[in-house]
PDB file of C-alpha atoms in Angstrom:
ATOM      1  CA  UNK S   1       0.000   0.000   0.000  1.00 66.00           C
ATOM      2  CA  UNK S   2       1.387   3.402  -1.012  1.00 92.00           C
ATOM      3  CA  UNK S   3       1.335   5.776   1.960  1.00 95.00           C
ATOM      4  CA  UNK S   4      -0.353   9.187   1.749  1.00 97.00           C
ATOM      5  CA  UNK S   5      -0.381  10.405   5.350  1.00 97.00           C
ATOM      6  CA  UNK S   6       2.065   9.518   8.120  1.00 96.00           C
ATOM      7  CA  UNK S   7       2.532  10.481  11.722  1.00 96.00           C
ATOM      8  CA  UNK S   8       5.523   9.259  13.670  1.00 96.00           C
ATOM      9  CA  UNK S   9       5.919   9.285  17.479  1.00 96.00           C
ATOM     10  CA  UNK S  10       3.337  12.047  17.771  1.00 96.00           C
ATOM     11  CA  UNK S  11       2.949  13.789  21.130  1.00 96.00           C
ATOM     12  CA  UNK S  12       0.601  16.626  22.030  1.00 96.00           C
ATOM     13  CA  UNK S  13       0.384  18.395  25.376  1.00 94.00           C
ATOM     14  CA  UNK S  14      -1.283  21.620  26.433  1.00 87.00           C
ATOM     15  CA  UNK S  15      -1.636  23.605  29.627  1.00 80.00           C
ATOM     16  CA  UNK S  16      -5.025  23.547  31.352  1.00 77.00           C
ATOM     17  CA  UNK S  17      -5.335  26.992  32.937  1.00 78.00           C
ATOM     18  CA  UNK S  18      -8.305  25.986  35.070  1.00 77.00           C
ATOM     19  CA  UNK S  19      -6.508  22.977  36.560  1.00 73.00           C
ATOM     20  CA  UNK S  20      -3.101  24.629  36.528  1.00 76.00           C
ATOM     21  CA  UNK S  21      -1.410  21.575  35.047  1.00 80.00           C
ATOM     22  CA  UNK S  22      -0.323  20.039  31.759  1.00 83.00           C
ATOM     23  CA  UNK S  23      -2.682  17.738  29.873  1.00 84.00           C
ATOM     24  CA  UNK S  24      -1.160  15.050  27.679  1.00 91.00           C
ATOM     25  CA  UNK S  25      -3.595  14.499  24.811  1.00 93.00           C
ATOM     26  CA  UNK S  26      -1.509  12.210  22.576  1.00 96.00           C
ATOM     27  CA  UNK S  27       1.497  10.063  23.420  1.00 95.00           C
ATOM     28  CA  UNK S  28       3.905   8.376  21.019  1.00 96.00           C
ATOM     29  CA  UNK S  29       1.167   7.949  18.402  1.00 96.00           C
ATOM     30  CA  UNK S  30       2.217   6.565  15.017  1.00 96.00           C
ATOM     31  CA  UNK S  31      -0.027   5.847  12.030  1.00 96.00           C
ATOM     32  CA  UNK S  32       0.116   5.433   8.257  1.00 96.00           C
ATOM     33  CA  UNK S  33      -2.869   5.984   5.961  1.00 97.00           C
ATOM     34  CA  UNK S  34      -2.669   4.764   2.384  1.00 96.00           C
ATOM     35  CA  UNK S  35      -4.083   6.204  -0.817  1.00 96.00           C
ATOM     36  CA  UNK S  36      -7.802   5.433  -1.332  1.00 95.00           C
ATOM     37  CA  UNK S  37      -8.064   3.954   2.157  1.00 96.00           C
ATOM     38  CA  UNK S  38     -11.044   4.581   4.464  1.00 97.00           C
ATOM     39  CA  UNK S  39      -9.776   4.680   8.049  1.00 98.00           C
ATOM     40  CA  UNK S  40     -12.110   5.127  11.016  1.00 98.00           C
ATOM     41  CA  UNK S  41     -10.898   6.292  14.437  1.00 97.00           C
ATOM     42  CA  UNK S  42     -12.667   5.279  17.664  1.00 97.00           C
ATOM     43  CA  UNK S  43     -11.901   5.498  21.364  1.00 95.00           C
ATOM     44  CA  UNK S  44     -13.231   6.794  24.680  1.00 93.00           C
ATOM     45  CA  UNK S  45     -14.324  10.418  25.004  1.00 89.00           C
ATOM     46  CA  UNK S  46     -11.329  12.671  25.538  1.00 88.00           C
ATOM     47  CA  UNK S  47      -8.809  10.239  24.065  1.00 92.00           C
ATOM     48  CA  UNK S  48      -7.501  12.740  21.506  1.00 93.00           C
ATOM     49  CA  UNK S  49      -9.370  11.709  18.336  1.00 94.00           C
ATOM     50  CA  UNK S  50     -10.302  15.255  17.355  1.00 94.00           C
ATOM     51  CA  UNK S  51      -6.895  16.577  18.435  1.00 95.00           C
ATOM     52  CA  UNK S  52      -5.290  14.069  16.075  1.00 96.00           C
ATOM     53  CA  UNK S  53      -7.566  15.173  13.221  1.00 96.00           C
ATOM     54  CA  UNK S  54      -6.845  18.847  13.936  1.00 96.00           C
ATOM     55  CA  UNK S  55      -3.097  18.187  13.762  1.00 97.00           C
ATOM     56  CA  UNK S  56      -3.545  16.434  10.412  1.00 97.00           C
ATOM     57  CA  UNK S  57      -5.664  19.376   9.222  1.00 96.00           C
ATOM     58  CA  UNK S  58      -2.962  21.831  10.306  1.00 96.00           C
ATOM     59  CA  UNK S  59      -5.245  23.595  12.822  1.00 96.00           C
ATOM     60  CA  UNK S  60      -2.996  22.542  15.725  1.00 95.00           C
ATOM     61  CA  UNK S  61       0.705  21.794  16.001  1.00 95.00           C
ATOM     62  CA  UNK S  62       2.081  18.701  17.684  1.00 96.00           C
ATOM     63  CA  UNK S  63       4.362  19.078  20.693  1.00 95.00           C
ATOM     64  CA  UNK S  64       6.815  16.614  19.159  1.00 96.00           C
ATOM     65  CA  UNK S  65       6.929  14.004  16.423  1.00 96.00           C
ATOM     66  CA  UNK S  66       6.448  14.225  12.656  1.00 96.00           C
ATOM     67  CA  UNK S  67       3.298  14.595  10.541  1.00 97.00           C
ATOM     68  CA  UNK S  68       3.776  14.149   6.792  1.00 97.00           C
ATOM     69  CA  UNK S  69       1.533  14.307   3.753  1.00 97.00           C
ATOM     70  CA  UNK S  70       3.195  12.622   0.766  1.00 96.00           C
ATOM     71  CA  UNK S  71       6.477  12.909   2.645  1.00 94.00           C
ATOM     72  CA  UNK S  72       6.197  16.663   3.262  1.00 96.00           C
ATOM     73  CA  UNK S  73       5.694  18.100   6.770  1.00 96.00           C
ATOM     74  CA  UNK S  74       2.250  19.500   7.587  1.00 96.00           C
ATOM     75  CA  UNK S  75       2.796  23.005   8.961  1.00 93.00           C
ATOM     76  CA  UNK S  76      -0.696  24.507   8.594  1.00 95.00           C
ATOM     77  CA  UNK S  77      -4.063  24.202   6.821  1.00 94.00           C
ATOM     78  CA  UNK S  78      -4.088  23.488   3.101  1.00 92.00           C
ATOM     79  CA  UNK S  79      -6.419  22.694   0.219  1.00 89.00           C
ATOM     80  CA  UNK S  80      -4.840  19.225  -0.037  1.00 94.00           C
ATOM     81  CA  UNK S  81      -6.787  18.307   3.124  1.00 96.00           C
ATOM     82  CA  UNK S  82     -10.557  18.757   3.177  1.00 95.00           C
ATOM     83  CA  UNK S  83     -12.198  18.932   6.606  1.00 95.00           C
ATOM     84  CA  UNK S  84     -15.860  18.055   7.181  1.00 93.00           C
ATOM     85  CA  UNK S  85     -17.150  19.178  10.579  1.00 88.00           C
ATOM     86  CA  UNK S  86     -20.121  18.081  12.653  1.00 85.00           C
ATOM     87  CA  UNK S  87     -21.673  21.569  12.491  1.00 83.00           C
ATOM     88  CA  UNK S  88     -21.742  21.852   8.646  1.00 78.00           C
ATOM     89  CA  UNK S  89     -19.539  25.032   8.555  1.00 82.00           C
ATOM     90  CA  UNK S  90     -21.573  26.695   5.797  1.00 92.00           C
ATOM     91  CA  UNK S  91     -21.729  30.470   5.348  1.00 94.00           C
ATOM     92  CA  UNK S  92     -25.345  31.340   6.275  1.00 95.00           C
ATOM     93  CA  UNK S  93     -25.428  34.410   4.004  1.00 96.00           C
ATOM     94  CA  UNK S  94     -24.535  32.369   0.892  1.00 96.00           C
ATOM     95  CA  UNK S  95     -26.760  30.036  -1.108  1.00 96.00           C
ATOM     96  CA  UNK S  96     -25.899  26.365  -1.460  1.00 96.00           C
ATOM     97  CA  UNK S  97     -24.280  27.004  -4.846  1.00 96.00           C
ATOM     98  CA  UNK S  98     -22.335  29.991  -3.543  1.00 95.00           C
ATOM     99  CA  UNK S  99     -21.064  27.913  -0.616  1.00 95.00           C
ATOM    100  CA  UNK S 100     -19.865  25.152  -2.938  1.00 96.00           C
ATOM    101  CA  UNK S 101     -18.332  27.729  -5.311  1.00 95.00           C
ATOM    102  CA  UNK S 102     -16.390  29.439  -2.535  1.00 93.00           C
ATOM    103  CA  UNK S 103     -13.163  27.421  -2.810  1.00 90.00           C
ATOM    104  CA  UNK S 104     -12.868  27.426  -6.621  1.00 92.00           C
ATOM    105  CA  UNK S 105     -13.745  31.126  -6.729  1.00 91.00           C
ATOM    106  CA  UNK S 106     -11.029  31.955  -4.175  1.00 89.00           C
ATOM    107  CA  UNK S 107      -8.525  29.985  -6.265  1.00 88.00           C
ATOM    108  CA  UNK S 108      -9.470  31.928  -9.389  1.00 89.00           C
ATOM    109  CA  UNK S 109     -10.962  29.017 -11.329  1.00 90.00           C
ATOM    110  CA  UNK S 110     -12.481  30.310 -14.615  1.00 91.00           C
ATOM    111  CA  UNK S 111     -16.276  30.740 -14.516  1.00 89.00           C
ATOM    112  CA  UNK S 112     -17.136  28.068 -17.112  1.00 90.00           C
ATOM    113  CA  UNK S 113     -14.884  25.475 -15.472  1.00 92.00           C
ATOM    114  CA  UNK S 114     -16.195  26.393 -12.037  1.00 91.00           C
ATOM    115  CA  UNK S 115     -19.808  26.005 -13.165  1.00 93.00           C
ATOM    116  CA  UNK S 116     -19.127  22.518 -14.531  1.00 94.00           C
ATOM    117  CA  UNK S 117     -17.268  21.248 -11.455  1.00 93.00           C
ATOM    118  CA  UNK S 118     -19.784  22.764  -9.017  1.00 95.00           C
ATOM    119  CA  UNK S 119     -22.738  21.289 -10.947  1.00 95.00           C
ATOM    120  CA  UNK S 120     -21.048  17.866 -10.871  1.00 94.00           C
ATOM    121  CA  UNK S 121     -20.466  17.925  -7.124  1.00 95.00           C
ATOM    122  CA  UNK S 122     -23.946  19.203  -6.318  1.00 95.00           C
ATOM    123  CA  UNK S 123     -25.311  16.275  -8.348  1.00 95.00           C
ATOM    124  CA  UNK S 124     -22.883  13.889  -6.634  1.00 94.00           C
ATOM    125  CA  UNK S 125     -24.289  14.682  -3.190  1.00 94.00           C
ATOM    126  CA  UNK S 126     -27.906  14.578  -4.372  1.00 93.00           C
ATOM    127  CA  UNK S 127     -28.733  18.296  -4.079  1.00 95.00           C
ATOM    128  CA  UNK S 128     -29.626  19.208  -7.663  1.00 94.00           C
ATOM    129  CA  UNK S 129     -32.484  21.714  -7.680  1.00 94.00           C
ATOM    130  CA  UNK S 130     -31.544  23.244  -4.309  1.00 96.00           C
ATOM    131  CA  UNK S 131     -28.809  25.530  -5.675  1.00 93.00           C
ATOM    132  CA  UNK S 132     -30.493  28.782  -4.618  1.00 95.00           C
ATOM    133  CA  UNK S 133     -31.519  27.696  -1.121  1.00 96.00           C
ATOM    134  CA  UNK S 134     -29.824  29.197   1.908  1.00 96.00           C
ATOM    135  CA  UNK S 135     -28.514  26.929   4.692  1.00 95.00           C
ATOM    136  CA  UNK S 136     -31.449  27.744   6.998  1.00 95.00           C
ATOM    137  CA  UNK S 137     -33.802  26.454   4.275  1.00 96.00           C
ATOM    138  CA  UNK S 138     -32.099  23.042   4.206  1.00 94.00           C
ATOM    139  CA  UNK S 139     -32.502  20.081   6.534  1.00 93.00           C
ATOM    140  CA  UNK S 140     -29.578  18.936   8.674  1.00 92.00           C
ATOM    141  CA  UNK S 141     -28.828  16.106   6.278  1.00 93.00           C
ATOM    142  CA  UNK S 142     -28.901  18.450   3.288  1.00 94.00           C
ATOM    143  CA  UNK S 143     -26.595  20.917   5.020  1.00 94.00           C
ATOM    144  CA  UNK S 144     -24.116  18.115   5.680  1.00 93.00           C
ATOM    145  CA  UNK S 145     -24.309  17.051   2.017  1.00 93.00           C
ATOM    146  CA  UNK S 146     -23.626  20.654   1.036  1.00 94.00           C
ATOM    147  CA  UNK S 147     -20.647  20.770   3.399  1.00 93.00           C
ATOM    148  CA  UNK S 148     -19.289  17.598   1.822  1.00 94.00           C
ATOM    149  CA  UNK S 149     -19.718  19.027  -1.696  1.00 95.00           C
ATOM    150  CA  UNK S 150     -17.939  22.228  -0.650  1.00 94.00           C
ATOM    151  CA  UNK S 151     -14.942  20.172   0.442  1.00 94.00           C
ATOM    152  CA  UNK S 152     -14.930  17.708  -2.477  1.00 95.00           C
ATOM    153  CA  UNK S 153     -15.080  20.455  -5.103  1.00 94.00           C
ATOM    154  CA  UNK S 154     -11.533  21.460  -4.090  1.00 93.00           C
ATOM    155  CA  UNK S 155     -10.270  17.951  -4.962  1.00 93.00           C
ATOM    156  CA  UNK S 156      -8.342  17.347  -1.701  1.00 95.00           C
ATOM    157  CA  UNK S 157      -5.986  14.400  -1.355  1.00 96.00           C
ATOM    158  CA  UNK S 158      -7.705  13.322   1.879  1.00 97.00           C
ATOM    159  CA  UNK S 159     -11.025  13.955   3.625  1.00 97.00           C
ATOM    160  CA  UNK S 160     -10.736  14.508   7.373  1.00 97.00           C
ATOM    161  CA  UNK S 161     -14.184  13.969   8.872  1.00 97.00           C
ATOM    162  CA  UNK S 162     -14.903  14.825  12.509  1.00 95.00           C
ATOM    163  CA  UNK S 163     -18.099  13.014  13.583  1.00 94.00           C
ATOM    164  CA  UNK S 164     -19.976  14.547  10.635  1.00 92.00           C
ATOM    165  CA  UNK S 165     -23.213  12.619  11.224  1.00 92.00           C
ATOM    166  CA  UNK S 166     -23.375  12.760  15.023  1.00 89.00           C
ATOM    167  CA  UNK S 167     -26.026  15.517  15.167  1.00 86.00           C
ATOM    168  CA  UNK S 168     -28.387  13.819  12.694  1.00 90.00           C
ATOM    169  CA  UNK S 169     -31.363  11.590  13.397  1.00 91.00           C
ATOM    170  CA  UNK S 170     -30.850   7.838  12.955  1.00 91.00           C
ATOM    171  CA  UNK S 171     -32.616   7.578   9.594  1.00 93.00           C
ATOM    172  CA  UNK S 172     -30.751  10.530   8.049  1.00 92.00           C
ATOM    173  CA  UNK S 173     -27.466   9.270   9.485  1.00 92.00           C
ATOM    174  CA  UNK S 174     -27.969   5.828   7.902  1.00 93.00           C
ATOM    175  CA  UNK S 175     -28.768   7.448   4.545  1.00 93.00           C
ATOM    176  CA  UNK S 176     -25.658   9.627   4.622  1.00 93.00           C
ATOM    177  CA  UNK S 177     -23.469   6.697   5.659  1.00 94.00           C
ATOM    178  CA  UNK S 178     -24.598   4.877   2.506  1.00 92.00           C
ATOM    179  CA  UNK S 179     -24.095   8.004   0.414  1.00 93.00           C
ATOM    180  CA  UNK S 180     -20.603   8.567   1.791  1.00 94.00           C
ATOM    181  CA  UNK S 181     -19.655   4.973   0.940  1.00 94.00           C
ATOM    182  CA  UNK S 182     -20.910   5.524  -2.607  1.00 92.00           C
ATOM    183  CA  UNK S 183     -19.044   8.827  -2.979  1.00 93.00           C
ATOM    184  CA  UNK S 184     -15.851   7.276  -1.592  1.00 94.00           C
ATOM    185  CA  UNK S 185     -15.995   4.538  -4.245  1.00 92.00           C
ATOM    186  CA  UNK S 186     -16.882   7.062  -6.959  1.00 92.00           C
ATOM    187  CA  UNK S 187     -14.100   9.537  -6.137  1.00 92.00           C
ATOM    188  CA  UNK S 188     -11.281   7.230  -4.906  1.00 92.00           C
ATOM    189  CA  UNK S 189     -10.627   9.682  -2.076  1.00 95.00           C
ATOM    190  CA  UNK S 190      -8.699   8.797   1.061  1.00 97.00           C
ATOM    191  CA  UNK S 191     -10.833   9.255   4.180  1.00 97.00           C
ATOM    192  CA  UNK S 192     -10.016   9.550   7.876  1.00 97.00           C
ATOM    193  CA  UNK S 193     -13.282   9.450   9.806  1.00 97.00           C
ATOM    194  CA  UNK S 194     -13.529  10.160  13.548  1.00 97.00           C
ATOM    195  CA  UNK S 195     -16.586   8.701  15.276  1.00 96.00           C
ATOM    196  CA  UNK S 196     -17.924   7.697  18.683  1.00 92.00           C
ATOM    197  CA  UNK S 197     -20.086   5.039  17.012  1.00 94.00           C
ATOM    198  CA  UNK S 198     -18.513   1.601  16.772  1.00 96.00           C
ATOM    199  CA  UNK S 199     -21.204   0.382  14.377  1.00 96.00           C
ATOM    200  CA  UNK S 200     -20.557   3.388  12.130  1.00 97.00           C
ATOM    201  CA  UNK S 201     -16.819   2.663  12.230  1.00 97.00           C
ATOM    202  CA  UNK S 202     -17.364  -0.958  11.150  1.00 97.00           C
ATOM    203  CA  UNK S 203     -19.912   0.026   8.508  1.00 97.00           C
ATOM    204  CA  UNK S 204     -17.589   2.515   6.788  1.00 97.00           C
ATOM    205  CA  UNK S 205     -13.963   1.615   7.427  1.00 96.00           C
ATOM    206  CA  UNK S 206     -11.363  -0.560   5.733  1.00 94.00           C
ATOM    207  CA  UNK S 207      -9.443  -0.287   8.976  1.00 97.00           C
ATOM    208  CA  UNK S 208     -10.431   0.798  12.478  1.00 98.00           C
ATOM    209  CA  UNK S 209      -7.891   2.516  14.705  1.00 97.00           C
ATOM    210  CA  UNK S 210      -8.803   2.023  18.364  1.00 97.00           C
ATOM    211  CA  UNK S 211      -7.242   4.607  20.673  1.00 96.00           C
ATOM    212  CA  UNK S 212      -6.493   4.273  24.357  1.00 96.00           C
ATOM    213  CA  UNK S 213      -7.885   6.559  27.034  1.00 93.00           C
ATOM    214  CA  UNK S 214      -5.948   9.798  27.486  1.00 91.00           C
ATOM    215  CA  UNK S 215      -3.163  10.178  26.678  1.00 93.00           C
ATOM    216  CA  UNK S 216      -4.239   8.791  23.319  1.00 94.00           C
ATOM    217  CA  UNK S 217      -2.112   5.984  21.965  1.00 95.00           C
ATOM    218  CA  UNK S 218      -2.796   3.365  19.315  1.00 96.00           C
ATOM    219  CA  UNK S 219      -4.318   0.457  21.240  1.00 96.00           C
ATOM    220  CA  UNK S 220      -5.166  -1.823  18.313  1.00 96.00           C
ATOM    221  CA  UNK S 221      -5.736  -1.797  14.579  1.00 97.00           C
ATOM    222  CA  UNK S 222      -8.683  -3.827  13.261  1.00 97.00           C
ATOM    223  CA  UNK S 223      -8.781  -4.582   9.537  1.00 96.00           C
ATOM    224  CA  UNK S 224     -12.176  -5.231   7.982  1.00 95.00           C
ATOM    225  CA  UNK S 225     -12.533  -7.486   4.954  1.00 92.00           C
ATOM    226  CA  UNK S 226     -16.346  -7.581   4.842  1.00 94.00           C
ATOM    227  CA  UNK S 227     -17.784  -6.917   1.371  1.00 92.00           C
ATOM    228  CA  UNK S 228     -19.635  -3.666   0.663  1.00 90.00           C
ATOM    229  CA  UNK S 229     -22.375  -2.674   1.118  1.00 89.00           C
ATOM    230  CA  UNK S 230     -22.198  -4.088   4.631  1.00 92.00           C
ATOM    231  CA  UNK S 231     -25.116  -5.658   6.443  1.00 94.00           C
ATOM    232  CA  UNK S 232     -25.203  -4.529  10.108  1.00 94.00           C
ATOM    233  CA  UNK S 233     -27.493  -7.474  10.939  1.00 95.00           C
ATOM    234  CA  UNK S 234     -25.088 -10.155   9.713  1.00 96.00           C
ATOM    235  CA  UNK S 235     -23.203 -12.416  12.113  1.00 97.00           C
ATOM    236  CA  UNK S 236     -19.855 -11.450  10.549  1.00 96.00           C
ATOM    237  CA  UNK S 237     -20.532  -7.718  10.968  1.00 97.00           C
ATOM    238  CA  UNK S 238     -21.593  -8.117  14.576  1.00 97.00           C
ATOM    239  CA  UNK S 239     -18.563 -10.243  15.410  1.00 96.00           C
ATOM    240  CA  UNK S 240     -16.316  -7.332  14.327  1.00 97.00           C
ATOM    241  CA  UNK S 241     -18.527  -4.812  16.131  1.00 97.00           C
ATOM    242  CA  UNK S 242     -18.372  -6.769  19.398  1.00 97.00           C
ATOM    243  CA  UNK S 243     -14.586  -7.053  19.138  1.00 96.00           C
ATOM    244  CA  UNK S 244     -14.147  -3.307  18.666  1.00 97.00           C
ATOM    245  CA  UNK S 245     -16.686  -2.505  21.388  1.00 96.00           C
ATOM    246  CA  UNK S 246     -14.794  -4.696  23.839  1.00 96.00           C
ATOM    247  CA  UNK S 247     -11.573  -2.816  23.074  1.00 96.00           C
ATOM    248  CA  UNK S 248     -13.225   0.590  23.581  1.00 95.00           C
ATOM    249  CA  UNK S 249     -15.082  -0.554  26.716  1.00 94.00           C
ATOM    250  CA  UNK S 250     -11.837  -1.778  28.264  1.00 93.00           C
ATOM    251  CA  UNK S 251     -10.313   1.662  27.786  1.00 92.00           C
ATOM    252  CA  UNK S 252     -13.381   3.406  29.208  1.00 87.00           C
ATOM    253  CA  UNK S 253     -13.186   1.224  32.335  1.00 80.00           C
ATOM    254  CA  UNK S 254      -9.453   1.839  32.720  1.00 74.00           C
ATOM    255  CA  UNK S 255     -10.041   5.596  32.535  1.00 68.00           C
ATOM    256  CA  UNK S 256     -12.580   5.512  35.374  1.00 66.00           C
ATOM    257  CA  UNK S 257     -10.830   2.912  37.564  1.00 57.00           C
TER     258      UNK S 257
END
């Protein structure tokens, strides 16, 4: 497997002013993510999942260790990494189309080319016909689709997704999980997906990274060979789910012991 993203011996600490002491969020964390791979990250609350994603996105800097994209150090945000947040991150004063156009317009993409690529990505996420709607006129699921289109239109090398479906109802979440799987196959994008949901992690991932309780370390890596689309009711699926749940539960108990 050709490697796209690497972190080596990653450590992250910060000072908690309220407690007056250092907090160690990540400790000696190493990981490789290959091209076209779908990697899901799970672990107890507070284990550093989002901190890890923010370091990959360039929003935070590690205390020590190396973070590389295609062998080059990550020193800040960049268009080669697309971040999809839980809260949609759409500009409320722009229409759906204007939100999706934002990146290409900022990069100076010619109007005709921009129109074609924006149309294609709006169709890809199933929002054709809603171009002129503002975010407040869209459902939560539609806003998340729009947020995904706004990231994909910039053609990033990797999607970094921070619990993007956590705020949605169960039915909408299941629909978007299926849609994301389809889009991943269609676009050949690399995805790193942070989630609290073990079932979601098994449903989407090629590989599940289970993190320890804080400070976050790599506890275990679970590879998933189940065919897609995956059936959450199957015995094989539930065997993997139970294995991952047991790993996460053990860390939750150790954190409260």
